[in-house]
Amino acid sequence: MQTISAANNLIIQINDGHWRLLSGQTNDSTSYVEATASGLTYQPSFARARSLSEGMVAAQAIDRVIVGWETGNWHLGVLFTAEFAQARGGRWCGIARWADEGATAQAETAEAAGKALAATLDKPFRFVPVQMESATEVRPVETAQITPQTMDIPALERPKLPNVQPMTPPIAVSEWALMEDRVGLNWQRSRGWRTEAIGRMIFFGALSIIFGLLSVGELRSNYAPVQPEWLPIVGVIVAVIMAINALYHLGTLIMTNAVQFDPRSRMIRWIRRPMGVVKQVPFERVQYLLVSHAITRREVVNSGGSQTPIERIYPEVWIHAVRDKGDFLEVGHVGQTEGRAVRLPPHEPRHPLELEEIDTPAHQAALYLAHLMEVPVLVEDRG
């Protein structure tokens, strides 16, 4: 039997197709988490802290095992399948961690524990390199909660939004929309935005023609000039300004940007019309999607039976694809959208998106894209 020590006085025992996480402080042999080829079984307190149903998670619901480093710790956890994650509200589930400020002393230990868990579950294993910025796919808030002292404390349960329903395309996000077509998914300007742009182009174009005809007609008229005499000149200037506005909205219609997600070729394409594709990145090069938001206005709607109020929020949202070399590629920027959220502690670190904590069309669209690409989606508050 192989034994591996983990943080918070926990130990991992690996023996004959069994992987167990239990306390290293007492003689209690009860497993906090146990893995077999059938899946994961765990204590009720673990289920509450991870938004899991009590009992077990079948191996079919687990996509892969991941070990990654962030904020001075190596983290071990699993990613659930997209179907299972839709019901749960998130793919990442942390299990154990190892404190390691230098990111080298505990790397082999964490990797060995992760490989053993993956072999037990018969799932792929992924080791996230340290050189990546932000250590991508881990949630230190979750793993820090797994201790013999805190496993049974109900206060660890985070407040949740009631009646959260996952959205599917088409998803309207203010002036943007996530749409399906024969290629895959497109993040593009919404139909409402196009209709509004066409209306403004027609409106300003018509005004420019009207002001132009009236002003030029008055300047060429043989009748007595209007008073004051400079009024036709002002009309010409206004006509030119209206024409520029009409041309501007025509230009925005012609030169729209879009981001295409092609599941067949597993490629993201940034499209700038009329030039075409200006950049493309394989799904495999994307480590995670990052949803950043700054909440500009809050309105408390009710308490939801919790001490933490449930709010109607109006955030500005940015969605980025983060590549394996650490650079951020913008997928979309939404000036303002509307949604719901629970009031969480300020300045939380970047962590996996949970729709039961914040639910807007932008966050729903990002989660749907992440499921399509089979990558995690993290969220951060810029406010």
Tab-separated table of N, CA and C in Angstrom, residues 66-75 98-111 126-138 287-288 322-326:
chain	number	residue	atom	x	y	z
A	66	ILE	N	-6.933	16.373	-12.820
A	66	ILE	CA	-6.004	17.470	-13.084
A	66	ILE	C	-5.215	17.793	-11.822
A	67	VAL	N	-3.936	18.067	-11.996
A	67	VAL	CA	-3.087	18.625	-10.947
A	67	VAL	C	-2.500	19.921	-11.479
A	68	GLY	N	-2.625	21.015	-10.706
A	68	GLY	CA	-2.092	22.311	-11.119
A	68	GLY	C	-1.645	23.118	-9.909
A	69	TRP	N	-0.858	24.143	-10.158
A	69	TRP	CA	-0.302	24.964	-9.078
A	69	TRP	C	-0.893	26.355	-9.120
A	70	GLU	N	-1.239	26.897	-7.945
A	70	GLU	CA	-1.723	28.276	-7.847
A	70	GLU	C	-1.567	28.757	-6.416
A	71	THR	N	-1.195	30.028	-6.298
A	71	THR	CA	-1.119	30.730	-5.009
A	71	THR	C	-0.425	29.913	-3.928
A	72	GLY	N	0.745	29.347	-4.289
A	72	GLY	CA	1.558	28.656	-3.306
A	72	GLY	C	1.126	27.252	-2.972
A	73	ASN	N	0.251	26.656	-3.794
A	73	ASN	CA	-0.227	25.296	-3.521
A	73	ASN	C	-0.360	24.514	-4.818
A	74	TRP	N	-0.072	23.220	-4.725
A	74	TRP	CA	-0.468	22.280	-5.771
A	74	TRP	C	-1.864	21.769	-5.430
A	75	HIS	N	-2.729	21.725	-6.439
A	75	HIS	CA	-4.120	21.323	-6.231
A	75	HIS	C	-4.441	20.108	-7.080
A	98	TRP	N	-1.313	20.594	-1.707
A	98	TRP	CA	0.006	20.524	-1.085
A	98	TRP	C	0.615	21.922	-1.087
A	99	ALA	N	0.956	22.445	0.075
A	99	ALA	CA	1.581	23.763	0.163
A	99	ALA	C	2.985	23.695	-0.417
A	100	ASP	N	3.290	24.649	-1.326
A	100	ASP	CA	4.589	24.623	-2.007
A	100	ASP	C	4.835	25.985	-2.644
A	101	GLU	N	5.392	26.908	-1.889
A	101	GLU	CA	5.604	28.265	-2.394
A	101	GLU	C	6.526	28.288	-3.607
A	102	GLY	N	7.515	27.402	-3.627
A	102	GLY	CA	8.449	27.380	-4.749
A	102	GLY	C	7.988	26.592	-5.934
A	103	ALA	N	6.868	25.892	-5.808
A	103	ALA	CA	6.253	25.139	-6.912
A	103	ALA	C	7.128	23.992	-7.406
A	104	THR	N	8.088	23.513	-6.575
A	104	THR	CA	8.946	22.411	-6.998
A	104	THR	C	8.995	21.281	-5.970
A	105	ALA	N	8.936	21.606	-4.681
A	105	ALA	CA	9.144	20.592	-3.643
A	105	ALA	C	8.067	19.520	-3.648
A	106	GLN	N	6.816	19.902	-3.911
A	106	GLN	CA	5.697	18.964	-3.834
A	106	GLN	C	5.140	18.585	-5.203
A	107	ALA	N	5.808	19.000	-6.272
A	107	ALA	CA	5.281	18.733	-7.616
A	107	ALA	C	5.173	17.239	-7.894
A	108	GLU	N	6.235	16.487	-7.601
A	108	GLU	CA	6.212	15.050	-7.870
A	108	GLU	C	5.196	14.333	-6.995
A	109	THR	N	5.063	14.772	-5.743
A	109	THR	CA	4.090	14.153	-4.840
A	109	THR	C	2.673	14.356	-5.352
A	110	ALA	N	2.349	15.604	-5.714
A	110	ALA	CA	1.001	15.896	-6.229
A	110	ALA	C	0.742	15.142	-7.526
A	111	GLU	N	1.758	15.088	-8.397
A	111	GLU	CA	1.585	14.387	-9.674
A	111	GLU	C	1.359	12.899	-9.443
A	126	ARG	N	-4.038	15.078	-16.416
A	126	ARG	CA	-3.391	16.275	-16.967
A	126	ARG	C	-2.640	16.991	-15.862
A	127	PHE	N	-1.382	17.273	-16.136
A	127	PHE	CA	-0.540	18.010	-15.194
A	127	PHE	C	-0.331	19.413	-15.759
A	128	VAL	N	-0.825	20.438	-15.062
A	128	VAL	CA	-0.760	21.820	-15.551
A	128	VAL	C	0.592	22.413	-15.173
A	129	PRO	N	1.404	22.821	-16.142
A	129	PRO	CA	2.736	23.339	-15.823
A	129	PRO	C	2.686	24.631	-15.030
A	130	VAL	N	3.720	24.877	-14.242
A	130	VAL	CA	3.778	26.060	-13.380
A	130	VAL	C	3.937	27.329	-14.187
A	131	GLN	N	4.607	27.270	-15.336
A	131	GLN	CA	4.909	28.502	-16.058
A	131	GLN	C	3.677	29.206	-16.587
A	132	MET	N	2.521	28.520	-16.576
A	132	MET	CA	1.309	29.180	-17.005
A	132	MET	C	0.859	30.200	-15.987
A	133	GLU	N	0.416	31.351	-16.491
A	133	GLU	CA	-0.054	32.407	-15.613
A	133	GLU	C	-1.381	32.007	-14.982
A	134	SER	N	-1.490	32.159	-13.719
A	134	SER	CA	-2.721	31.955	-12.948
A	134	SER	C	-3.044	30.510	-12.642
A	135	ALA	N	-2.229	29.587	-13.085
A	135	ALA	CA	-2.439	28.181	-12.783
A	135	ALA	C	-3.834	27.691	-13.076
A	136	THR	N	-4.508	28.271	-13.950
A	136	THR	CA	-5.693	27.941	-14.687
A	136	THR	C	-6.814	27.184	-14.046
A	137	GLU	N	-6.679	25.917	-13.716
A	137	GLU	CA	-7.854	25.102	-13.537
A	137	GLU	C	-8.089	24.668	-12.096
A	138	VAL	N	-7.710	25.509	-11.138
A	138	VAL	CA	-7.830	25.089	-9.762
A	138	VAL	C	-8.626	26.088	-8.955
A	287	GLN	N	-6.308	27.135	-22.280
A	287	GLN	CA	-6.276	26.535	-20.950
A	287	GLN	C	-7.590	26.739	-20.198
A	288	TYR	N	-8.182	27.917	-20.347
A	288	TYR	CA	-9.454	28.186	-19.693
A	288	TYR	C	-10.054	29.458	-20.260
A	322	VAL	N	-7.789	32.170	-22.495
A	322	VAL	CA	-6.413	32.241	-22.000
A	322	VAL	C	-5.630	31.069	-22.582
A	323	ARG	N	-4.599	31.396	-23.362
A	323	ARG	CA	-3.816	30.350	-24.010
A	323	ARG	C	-2.778	29.748	-23.073
A	324	ASP	N	-2.170	28.640	-23.514
A	324	ASP	CA	-1.210	27.936	-22.675
A	324	ASP	C	0.041	28.757	-22.400
A	325	LYS	N	0.332	29.753	-23.236
A	325	LYS	CA	1.496	30.592	-22.962
A	325	LYS	C	1.140	31.827	-22.137
A	326	GLY	N	-0.100	31.897	-21.674
A	326	GLY	CA	-0.471	32.915	-20.698
A	326	GLY	C	-1.084	34.177	-21.248
